[in-house]
Short mmCIF file of C-alpha atoms in Angstrom, two decimals:
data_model
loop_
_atom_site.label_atom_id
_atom_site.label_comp_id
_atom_site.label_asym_id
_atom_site.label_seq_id
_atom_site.Cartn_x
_atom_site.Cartn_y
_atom_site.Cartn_z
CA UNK A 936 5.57 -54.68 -71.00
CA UNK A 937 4.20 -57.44 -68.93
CA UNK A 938 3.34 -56.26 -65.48
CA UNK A 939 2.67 -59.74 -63.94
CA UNK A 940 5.79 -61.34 -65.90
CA UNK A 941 8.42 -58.69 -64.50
CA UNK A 942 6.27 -58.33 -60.75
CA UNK A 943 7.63 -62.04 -60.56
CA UNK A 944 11.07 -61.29 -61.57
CA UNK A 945 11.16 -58.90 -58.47
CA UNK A 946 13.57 -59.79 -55.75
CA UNK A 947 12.77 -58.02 -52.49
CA UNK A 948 15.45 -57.61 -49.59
CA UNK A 949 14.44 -56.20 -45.96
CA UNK A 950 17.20 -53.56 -44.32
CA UNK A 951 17.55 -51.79 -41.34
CA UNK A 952 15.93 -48.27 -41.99
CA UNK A 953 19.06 -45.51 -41.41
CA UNK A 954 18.24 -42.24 -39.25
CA UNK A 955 16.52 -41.49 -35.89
CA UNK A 956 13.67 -44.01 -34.43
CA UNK A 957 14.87 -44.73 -31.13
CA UNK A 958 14.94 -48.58 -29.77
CA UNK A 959 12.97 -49.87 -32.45
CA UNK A 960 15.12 -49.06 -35.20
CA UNK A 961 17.87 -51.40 -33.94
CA UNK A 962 15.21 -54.56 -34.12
CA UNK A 963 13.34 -54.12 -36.91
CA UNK A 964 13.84 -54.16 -40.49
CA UNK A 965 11.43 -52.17 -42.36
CA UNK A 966 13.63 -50.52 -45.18
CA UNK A 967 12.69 -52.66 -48.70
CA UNK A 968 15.41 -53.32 -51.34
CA UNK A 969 13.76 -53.99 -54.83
CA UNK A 970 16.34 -55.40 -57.26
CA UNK A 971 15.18 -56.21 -60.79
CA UNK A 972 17.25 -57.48 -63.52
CA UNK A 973 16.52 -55.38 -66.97
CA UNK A 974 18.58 -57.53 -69.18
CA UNK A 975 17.20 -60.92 -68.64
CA UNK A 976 13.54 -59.83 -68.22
CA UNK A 977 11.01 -61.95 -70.16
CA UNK A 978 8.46 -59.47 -69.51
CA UNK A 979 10.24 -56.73 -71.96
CA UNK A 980 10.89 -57.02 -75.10
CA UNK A 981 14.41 -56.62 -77.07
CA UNK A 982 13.20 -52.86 -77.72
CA UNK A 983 11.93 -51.64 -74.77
CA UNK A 984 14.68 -53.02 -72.91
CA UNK A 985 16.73 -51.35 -75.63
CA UNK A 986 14.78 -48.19 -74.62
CA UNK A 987 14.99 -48.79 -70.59
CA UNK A 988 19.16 -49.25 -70.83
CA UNK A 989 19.50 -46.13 -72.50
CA UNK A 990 16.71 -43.74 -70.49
CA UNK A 991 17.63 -45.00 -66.98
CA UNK A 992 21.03 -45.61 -67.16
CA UNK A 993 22.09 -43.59 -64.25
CA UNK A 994 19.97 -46.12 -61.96
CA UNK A 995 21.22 -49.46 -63.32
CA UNK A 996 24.17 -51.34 -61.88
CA UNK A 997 27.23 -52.48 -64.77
CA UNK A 998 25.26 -55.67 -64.68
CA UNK A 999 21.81 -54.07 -66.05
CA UNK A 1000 20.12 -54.55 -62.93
CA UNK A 1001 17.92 -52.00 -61.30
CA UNK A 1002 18.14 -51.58 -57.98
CA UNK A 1003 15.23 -49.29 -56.01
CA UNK A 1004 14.66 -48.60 -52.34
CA UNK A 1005 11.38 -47.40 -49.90
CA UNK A 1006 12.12 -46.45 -46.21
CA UNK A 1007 9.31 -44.06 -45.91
CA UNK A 1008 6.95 -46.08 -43.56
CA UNK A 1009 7.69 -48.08 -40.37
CA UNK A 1010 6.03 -50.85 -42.03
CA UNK A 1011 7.53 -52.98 -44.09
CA UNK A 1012 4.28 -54.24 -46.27
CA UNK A 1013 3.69 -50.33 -46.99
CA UNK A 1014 7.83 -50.04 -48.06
CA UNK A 1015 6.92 -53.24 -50.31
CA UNK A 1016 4.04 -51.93 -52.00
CA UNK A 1017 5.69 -48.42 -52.73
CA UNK A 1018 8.73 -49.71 -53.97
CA UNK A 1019 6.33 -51.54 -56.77
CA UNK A 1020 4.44 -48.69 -57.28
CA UNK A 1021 7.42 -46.79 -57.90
CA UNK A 1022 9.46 -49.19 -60.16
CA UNK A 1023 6.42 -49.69 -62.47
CA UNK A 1024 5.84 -45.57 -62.51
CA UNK A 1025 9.86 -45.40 -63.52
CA UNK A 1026 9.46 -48.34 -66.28
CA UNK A 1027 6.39 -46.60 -67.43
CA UNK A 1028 7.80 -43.04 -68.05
CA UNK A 1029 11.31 -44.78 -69.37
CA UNK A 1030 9.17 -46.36 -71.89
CA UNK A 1031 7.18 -42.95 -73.11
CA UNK A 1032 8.65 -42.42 -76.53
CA UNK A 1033 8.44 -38.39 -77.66
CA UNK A 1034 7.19 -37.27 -80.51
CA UNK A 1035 9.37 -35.71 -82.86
CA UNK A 1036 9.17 -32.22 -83.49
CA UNK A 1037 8.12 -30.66 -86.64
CA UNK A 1038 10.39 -27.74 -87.46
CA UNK A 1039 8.34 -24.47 -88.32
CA UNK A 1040 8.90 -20.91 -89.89
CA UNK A 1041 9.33 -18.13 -87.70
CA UNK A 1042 6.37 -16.11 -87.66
CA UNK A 1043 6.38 -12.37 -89.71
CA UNK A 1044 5.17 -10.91 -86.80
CA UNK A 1045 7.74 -12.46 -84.43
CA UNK A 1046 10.65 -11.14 -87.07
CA UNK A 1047 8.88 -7.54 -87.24
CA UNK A 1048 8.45 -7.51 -83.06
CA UNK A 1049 12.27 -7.70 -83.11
CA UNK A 1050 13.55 -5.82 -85.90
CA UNK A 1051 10.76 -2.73 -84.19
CA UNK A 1052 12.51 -3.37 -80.93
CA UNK A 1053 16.03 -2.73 -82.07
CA UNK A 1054 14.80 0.31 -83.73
CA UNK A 1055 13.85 1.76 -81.02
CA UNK A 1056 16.93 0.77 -78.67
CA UNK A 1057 19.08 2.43 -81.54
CA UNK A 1058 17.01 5.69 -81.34
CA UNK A 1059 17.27 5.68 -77.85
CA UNK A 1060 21.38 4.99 -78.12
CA UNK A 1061 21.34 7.42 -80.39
CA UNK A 1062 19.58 10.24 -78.54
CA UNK A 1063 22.17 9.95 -75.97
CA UNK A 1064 25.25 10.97 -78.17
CA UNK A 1065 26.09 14.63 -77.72
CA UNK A 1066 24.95 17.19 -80.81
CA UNK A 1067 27.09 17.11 -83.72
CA UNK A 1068 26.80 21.16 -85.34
#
């Protein structure tokens, strides 16, 4: 992943912020609109787009483009520079690959814990029946 490469691919779009402000919101447009198209990055390769299309799914368009938004400040320069910050933090945890899990044995003790405790629940269930003379 090429942060400089796909920082140029960006496309940026100012909005009208939605909710309460009062006068100002009807002027100014401080709301940023990040769109970035996944499928004809050049600064992804074949696999990690691959990987991207498949992890964040939910958040692409049918055309493979990813589409984020930042209305938290007034300002639009601060909107801009979160919107970044928060694309590059979504690529970066899309692209995390797990490591598989290595299957192990139950431990002896874990099997014996059990097999005590539903001794003791059948004593106890048992202890409840009525004497049989």
């Amino acid at each position: 992943m090429d942060k400089s490469i796909i920082a140029s691919e960006f496309s940026f779009k100012a909005v009208r912020s939605s909710g309460a402000g009062g006068q100002n919101v009807n002027k100014v447009s401080s709301k940023v609109v990040l769109s970035f198209d996944l499928i004809n990055s050049k600064g992804l390769n074949d696999d990690e787009k691959a990987l991207l299309q498949t992890k964040i799914a939910t958040k692409l368009t049918q055309d493979g483009i990813l589409i984020l938004t930042s209305e938290e400040d007034r300002s639009q320069l601060k909107n801009k520079e979160k919107v970044i910050k928060k694309c590059f933090k979504l690529l970066e945890n899309a692209l995390v690959v797990p490591k598989e899990r290595k299957e192990t044995k139950t431990p002896r003790a874990v099997k014996e814990k059990r097999l005590n405790a539903k001794k003791v629940m059948s004593t106890l269930k048992q202890n409840r029946k009525k004497p049989n003379f």
